[in-house]
Amino acid sequence: MMNKFRSWLVRFMAGRRGTDQLGVATYIAGLALYIITMLFGLGLLSFLPLAIWGYGIFRQMSRNLPARERENQWFLSKYLPLKKKASQARVRFKNRRIYKYYRCPKCRSWLKLPRHIGEKKVTCSACGHQFTKKA
Ligand SMILES: [Zn+2]
């Protein structure tokens, strides 16, 4: 029975996209919105999570793979930079007692100096701008 179902599922999903990163984000966003509408008694808006999940299921079942791939690439182009920024911010927070973090006044890159080092002449590793900084 289980094997029959599994082979049916394999045949059913053949040529379809399945879950990609945008798919996962769609389900998480739908769930978060569902919780918010429940918490705040916004019953009228409860069709929104359903619409988002519906879109996720549509994408999963779709056979138009190039279009779904384009959507996923668009999503990744927005999401990956945010993810990188968040992980860099976590590192800065973790090391906040060891390093003083600051931005290059010219190119806005993040730089760091060991704390209590005093006044230092700094060369930005990204753009080569030189300036003095106290840490
Ligand atoms: Zn710079």
JSON list of C-alpha atoms and ligand atoms in Angstrom, two decimals:
[
{"chain": "A", "resi": 1, "resn": "MET", "atom": "CA", "xyz": [0.00, 0.00, 0.00]},
{"chain": "A", "resi": 2, "resn": "MET", "atom": "CA", "xyz": [2.71, 2.43, 1.09]},
{"chain": "A", "resi": 3, "resn": "ASN", "atom": "CA", "xyz": [4.90, 1.46, -1.87]},
{"chain": "A", "resi": 4, "resn": "LYS", "atom": "CA", "xyz": [1.99, 1.88, -4.23]},
{"chain": "A", "resi": 5, "resn": "PHE", "atom": "CA", "xyz": [1.34, 5.36, -2.86]},
{"chain": "A", "resi": 6, "resn": "ARG", "atom": "CA", "xyz": [5.01, 6.25, -3.10]},
{"chain": "A", "resi": 7, "resn": "SER", "atom": "CA", "xyz": [5.32, 5.16, -6.71]},
{"chain": "A", "resi": 8, "resn": "TRP", "atom": "CA", "xyz": [2.09, 7.04, -7.53]},
{"chain": "A", "resi": 9, "resn": "LEU", "atom": "CA", "xyz": [3.55, 10.15, -5.85]},
{"chain": "A", "resi": 10, "resn": "VAL", "atom": "CA", "xyz": [6.81, 9.83, -7.78]},
{"chain": "A", "resi": 11, "resn": "ARG", "atom": "CA", "xyz": [4.87, 9.58, -11.04]},
{"chain": "A", "resi": 12, "resn": "PHE", "atom": "CA", "xyz": [2.59, 12.45, -10.01]},
{"chain": "A", "resi": 13, "resn": "MET", "atom": "CA", "xyz": [5.49, 14.78, -9.18]},
{"chain": "A", "resi": 14, "resn": "ALA", "atom": "CA", "xyz": [7.50, 13.90, -12.30]},
{"chain": "A", "resi": 15, "resn": "GLY", "atom": "CA", "xyz": [8.11, 17.04, -14.35]},
{"chain": "A", "resi": 16, "resn": "ARG", "atom": "CA", "xyz": [6.87, 19.25, -11.54]},
{"chain": "A", "resi": 17, "resn": "ARG", "atom": "CA", "xyz": [9.06, 21.54, -9.55]},
{"chain": "A", "resi": 18, "resn": "GLY", "atom": "CA", "xyz": [8.43, 20.48, -5.96]},
{"chain": "A", "resi": 19, "resn": "THR", "atom": "CA", "xyz": [9.50, 22.69, -3.08]},
{"chain": "A", "resi": 20, "resn": "ASP", "atom": "CA", "xyz": [12.19, 25.32, -3.64]},
{"chain": "A", "resi": 21, "resn": "GLN", "atom": "CA", "xyz": [13.39, 28.17, -1.41]},
{"chain": "A", "resi": 22, "resn": "LEU", "atom": "CA", "xyz": [10.53, 30.45, -2.47]},
{"chain": "A", "resi": 23, "resn": "GLY", "atom": "CA", "xyz": [8.16, 27.56, -1.74]},
{"chain": "A", "resi": 24, "resn": "VAL", "atom": "CA", "xyz": [9.46, 27.20, 1.81]},
{"chain": "A", "resi": 25, "resn": "ALA", "atom": "CA", "xyz": [9.24, 30.99, 2.31]},
{"chain": "A", "resi": 26, "resn": "THR", "atom": "CA", "xyz": [5.67, 30.94, 0.97]},
{"chain": "A", "resi": 27, "resn": "TYR", "atom": "CA", "xyz": [4.58, 28.33, 3.52]},
{"chain": "A", "resi": 28, "resn": "ILE", "atom": "CA", "xyz": [6.35, 30.10, 6.40]},
{"chain": "A", "resi": 29, "resn": "ALA", "atom": "CA", "xyz": [4.85, 33.48, 5.41]},
{"chain": "A", "resi": 30, "resn": "GLY", "atom": "CA", "xyz": [1.40, 31.91, 5.16]},
{"chain": "A", "resi": 31, "resn": "LEU", "atom": "CA", "xyz": [1.76, 30.30, 8.57]},
{"chain": "A", "resi": 32, "resn": "ALA", "atom": "CA", "xyz": [3.01, 33.54, 10.16]},
{"chain": "A", "resi": 33, "resn": "LEU", "atom": "CA", "xyz": [0.12, 35.47, 8.62]},
{"chain": "A", "resi": 34, "resn": "TYR", "atom": "CA", "xyz": [-2.32, 32.80, 9.76]},
{"chain": "A", "resi": 35, "resn": "ILE", "atom": "CA", "xyz": [-1.06, 33.10, 13.36]},
{"chain": "A", "resi": 36, "resn": "ILE", "atom": "CA", "xyz": [-1.27, 36.91, 13.19]},
{"chain": "A", "resi": 37, "resn": "THR", "atom": "CA", "xyz": [-4.86, 36.87, 11.88]},
{"chain": "A", "resi": 38, "resn": "MET", "atom": "CA", "xyz": [-5.83, 34.40, 14.63]},
{"chain": "A", "resi": 39, "resn": "LEU", "atom": "CA", "xyz": [-4.09, 36.34, 17.43]},
{"chain": "A", "resi": 40, "resn": "PHE", "atom": "CA", "xyz": [-5.68, 39.63, 16.47]},
{"chain": "A", "resi": 41, "resn": "GLY", "atom": "CA", "xyz": [-9.05, 38.20, 15.59]},
{"chain": "A", "resi": 42, "resn": "LEU", "atom": "CA", "xyz": [-8.77, 39.34, 11.99]},
{"chain": "A", "resi": 43, "resn": "GLY", "atom": "CA", "xyz": [-11.04, 36.59, 10.72]},
{"chain": "A", "resi": 44, "resn": "LEU", "atom": "CA", "xyz": [-11.87, 38.61, 7.64]},
{"chain": "A", "resi": 45, "resn": "LEU", "atom": "CA", "xyz": [-8.23, 38.47, 6.54]},
{"chain": "A", "resi": 46, "resn": "SER", "atom": "CA", "xyz": [-7.90, 34.70, 6.98]},
{"chain": "A", "resi": 47, "resn": "PHE", "atom": "CA", "xyz": [-8.24, 34.24, 3.22]},
{"chain": "A", "resi": 48, "resn": "LEU", "atom": "CA", "xyz": [-4.77, 35.82, 2.84]},
{"chain": "A", "resi": 49, "resn": "PRO", "atom": "CA", "xyz": [-2.79, 32.90, 4.31]},
{"chain": "A", "resi": 50, "resn": "LEU", "atom": "CA", "xyz": [-4.94, 30.55, 2.24]},
{"chain": "A", "resi": 51, "resn": "ALA", "atom": "CA", "xyz": [-4.14, 32.56, -0.90]},
{"chain": "A", "resi": 52, "resn": "ILE", "atom": "CA", "xyz": [-0.42, 32.47, -0.08]},
{"chain": "A", "resi": 53, "resn": "TRP", "atom": "CA", "xyz": [-0.51, 28.71, 0.56]},
{"chain": "A", "resi": 54, "resn": "GLY", "atom": "CA", "xyz": [-2.53, 28.26, -2.61]},
{"chain": "A", "resi": 55, "resn": "TYR", "atom": "CA", "xyz": [0.17, 30.10, -4.53]},
{"chain": "A", "resi": 56, "resn": "GLY", "atom": "CA", "xyz": [2.81, 27.83, -2.91]},
{"chain": "A", "resi": 57, "resn": "ILE", "atom": "CA", "xyz": [0.89, 24.69, -3.90]},
{"chain": "A", "resi": 58, "resn": "PHE", "atom": "CA", "xyz": [0.35, 26.04, -7.42]},
{"chain": "A", "resi": 59, "resn": "ARG", "atom": "CA", "xyz": [4.10, 26.62, -7.77]},
{"chain": "A", "resi": 60, "resn": "GLN", "atom": "CA", "xyz": [4.89, 23.15, -6.45]},
{"chain": "A", "resi": 61, "resn": "MET", "atom": "CA", "xyz": [2.50, 21.48, -8.89]},
{"chain": "A", "resi": 62, "resn": "SER", "atom": "CA", "xyz": [3.36, 23.69, -11.84]},
{"chain": "A", "resi": 63, "resn": "ARG", "atom": "CA", "xyz": [4.93, 22.15, -14.93]},
{"chain": "A", "resi": 64, "resn": "ASN", "atom": "CA", "xyz": [6.12, 25.54, -16.21]},
{"chain": "A", "resi": 65, "resn": "LEU", "atom": "CA", "xyz": [9.58, 25.04, -14.76]},
{"chain": "A", "resi": 66, "resn": "PRO", "atom": "CA", "xyz": [11.33, 28.06, -16.39]},
{"chain": "A", "resi": 67, "resn": "ALA", "atom": "CA", "xyz": [8.74, 30.48, -14.97]},
{"chain": "A", "resi": 68, "resn": "ARG", "atom": "CA", "xyz": [9.00, 28.94, -11.48]},
{"chain": "A", "resi": 69, "resn": "GLU", "atom": "CA", "xyz": [12.80, 29.04, -11.71]},
{"chain": "A", "resi": 70, "resn": "ARG", "atom": "CA", "xyz": [12.65, 32.76, -12.58]},
{"chain": "A", "resi": 71, "resn": "GLU", "atom": "CA", "xyz": [10.42, 33.44, -9.57]},
{"chain": "A", "resi": 72, "resn": "ASN", "atom": "CA", "xyz": [12.77, 31.52, -7.30]},
{"chain": "A", "resi": 73, "resn": "GLN", "atom": "CA", "xyz": [15.82, 33.37, -8.65]},
{"chain": "A", "resi": 74, "resn": "TRP", "atom": "CA", "xyz": [14.05, 36.70, -8.11]},
{"chain": "A", "resi": 75, "resn": "PHE", "atom": "CA", "xyz": [13.24, 35.65, -4.55]},
{"chain": "A", "resi": 76, "resn": "LEU", "atom": "CA", "xyz": [16.84, 34.57, -3.88]},
{"chain": "A", "resi": 77, "resn": "SER", "atom": "CA", "xyz": [18.16, 37.88, -5.27]},
{"chain": "A", "resi": 78, "resn": "LYS", "atom": "CA", "xyz": [16.14, 39.67, -2.55]},
{"chain": "A", "resi": 79, "resn": "TYR", "atom": "CA", "xyz": [16.54, 37.14, 0.22]},
{"chain": "A", "resi": 80, "resn": "LEU", "atom": "CA", "xyz": [20.23, 36.16, 0.12]},
{"chain": "A", "resi": 81, "resn": "PRO", "atom": "CA", "xyz": [21.59, 39.72, 0.68]},
{"chain": "A", "resi": 82, "resn": "LEU", "atom": "CA", "xyz": [19.24, 40.11, 3.67]},
{"chain": "A", "resi": 83, "resn": "LYS", "atom": "CA", "xyz": [20.35, 36.76, 5.05]},
{"chain": "A", "resi": 84, "resn": "LYS", "atom": "CA", "xyz": [24.01, 37.80, 4.65]},
{"chain": "A", "resi": 85, "resn": "LYS", "atom": "CA", "xyz": [23.39, 41.14, 6.41]},
{"chain": "A", "resi": 86, "resn": "ALA", "atom": "CA", "xyz": [21.61, 39.38, 9.27]},
{"chain": "A", "resi": 87, "resn": "SER", "atom": "CA", "xyz": [24.42, 36.89, 9.75]},
{"chain": "A", "resi": 88, "resn": "GLN", "atom": "CA", "xyz": [27.04, 39.69, 9.67]},
{"chain": "A", "resi": 89, "resn": "ALA", "atom": "CA", "xyz": [25.03, 41.61, 12.26]},
{"chain": "A", "resi": 90, "resn": "ARG", "atom": "CA", "xyz": [24.96, 38.49, 14.46]},
{"chain": "A", "resi": 91, "resn": "VAL", "atom": "CA", "xyz": [28.76, 38.21, 14.23]},
{"chain": "A", "resi": 92, "resn": "ARG", "atom": "CA", "xyz": [29.18, 41.93, 15.11]},
{"chain": "A", "resi": 93, "resn": "PHE", "atom": "CA", "xyz": [26.87, 41.51, 18.10]},
{"chain": "A", "resi": 94, "resn": "LYS", "atom": "CA", "xyz": [28.69, 38.38, 19.28]},
{"chain": "A", "resi": 95, "resn": "ASN", "atom": "CA", "xyz": [32.10, 40.09, 19.09]},
{"chain": "A", "resi": 96, "resn": "ARG", "atom": "CA", "xyz": [30.96, 43.51, 20.33]},
{"chain": "A", "resi": 97, "resn": "ARG", "atom": "CA", "xyz": [33.20, 43.34, 23.42]},
{"chain": "A", "resi": 98, "resn": "ILE", "atom": "CA", "xyz": [36.28, 42.35, 21.42]},
{"chain": "A", "resi": 99, "resn": "TYR", "atom": "CA", "xyz": [35.99, 44.68, 18.43]},
{"chain": "A", "resi": 100, "resn": "LYS", "atom": "CA", "xyz": [34.68, 48.13, 17.78]},
{"chain": "A", "resi": 101, "resn": "TYR", "atom": "CA", "xyz": [32.76, 48.02, 14.50]},
{"chain": "A", "resi": 102, "resn": "TYR", "atom": "CA", "xyz": [32.32, 51.10, 12.34]},
{"chain": "A", "resi": 103, "resn": "ARG", "atom": "CA", "xyz": [31.71, 52.00, 8.74]},
{"chain": "A", "resi": 104, "resn": "CYS", "atom": "CA", "xyz": [34.19, 53.44, 6.28]},
{"chain": "A", "resi": 105, "resn": "PRO", "atom": "CA", "xyz": [33.19, 57.10, 5.82]},
{"chain": "A", "resi": 106, "resn": "LYS", "atom": "CA", "xyz": [33.80, 56.84, 2.08]},
{"chain": "A", "resi": 107, "resn": "CYS", "atom": "CA", "xyz": [32.35, 53.49, 0.94]},
{"chain": "A", "resi": 108, "resn": "ARG", "atom": "CA", "xyz": [30.26, 52.48, 3.99]},
{"chain": "A", "resi": 109, "resn": "SER", "atom": "CA", "xyz": [31.95, 49.07, 4.30]},
{"chain": "A", "resi": 110, "resn": "TRP", "atom": "CA", "xyz": [32.00, 47.54, 7.76]},
{"chain": "A", "resi": 111, "resn": "LEU", "atom": "CA", "xyz": [35.43, 47.68, 9.43]},
{"chain": "A", "resi": 112, "resn": "LYS", "atom": "CA", "xyz": [36.61, 46.72, 12.89]},
{"chain": "A", "resi": 113, "resn": "LEU", "atom": "CA", "xyz": [39.35, 47.56, 15.36]},
{"chain": "A", "resi": 114, "resn": "PRO", "atom": "CA", "xyz": [40.28, 45.69, 18.53]},
{"chain": "A", "resi": 115, "resn": "ARG", "atom": "CA", "xyz": [38.77, 47.56, 21.47]},
{"chain": "A", "resi": 116, "resn": "HIS", "atom": "CA", "xyz": [41.00, 49.75, 23.70]},
{"chain": "A", "resi": 117, "resn": "ILE", "atom": "CA", "xyz": [43.65, 50.00, 21.00]},
{"chain": "A", "resi": 118, "resn": "GLY", "atom": "CA", "xyz": [43.57, 53.81, 21.11]},
{"chain": "A", "resi": 119, "resn": "GLU", "atom": "CA", "xyz": [43.74, 56.08, 18.10]},
{"chain": "A", "resi": 120, "resn": "LYS", "atom": "CA", "xyz": [44.75, 54.27, 14.94]},
{"chain": "A", "resi": 121, "resn": "LYS", "atom": "CA", "xyz": [45.38, 55.18, 11.34]},
{"chain": "A", "resi": 122, "resn": "VAL", "atom": "CA", "xyz": [43.06, 52.93, 9.33]},
{"chain": "A", "resi": 123, "resn": "THR", "atom": "CA", "xyz": [43.12, 51.93, 5.68]},
{"chain": "A", "resi": 124, "resn": "CYS", "atom": "CA", "xyz": [39.78, 50.65, 4.42]},
{"chain": "A", "resi": 125, "resn": "SER", "atom": "CA", "xyz": [40.23, 47.16, 3.01]},
{"chain": "A", "resi": 126, "resn": "ALA", "atom": "CA", "xyz": [37.48, 47.73, 0.46]},
{"chain": "A", "resi": 127, "resn": "CYS", "atom": "CA", "xyz": [38.30, 51.14, -1.06]},
{"chain": "A", "resi": 128, "resn": "GLY", "atom": "CA", "xyz": [41.73, 52.06, 0.37]},
{"chain": "A", "resi": 129, "resn": "HIS", "atom": "CA", "xyz": [40.46, 55.25, 2.05]},
{"chain": "A", "resi": 130, "resn": "GLN", "atom": "CA", "xyz": [42.70, 56.31, 4.95]},
{"chain": "A", "resi": 131, "resn": "PHE", "atom": "CA", "xyz": [41.46, 57.94, 8.13]},
{"chain": "A", "resi": 132, "resn": "THR", "atom": "CA", "xyz": [42.09, 57.87, 11.89]},
{"chain": "A", "resi": 133, "resn": "LYS", "atom": "CA", "xyz": [39.78, 56.09, 14.27]},
{"chain": "A", "resi": 134, "resn": "LYS", "atom": "CA", "xyz": [39.68, 55.68, 18.03]},
{"chain": "A", "resi": 135, "resn": "ALA", "atom": "CA", "xyz": [38.68, 52.32, 19.48]},
{"chain": "B", "resi": 1, "resn": "ZN", "atom": "ZN", "xyz": [36.02, 52.23, 2.25]}
]
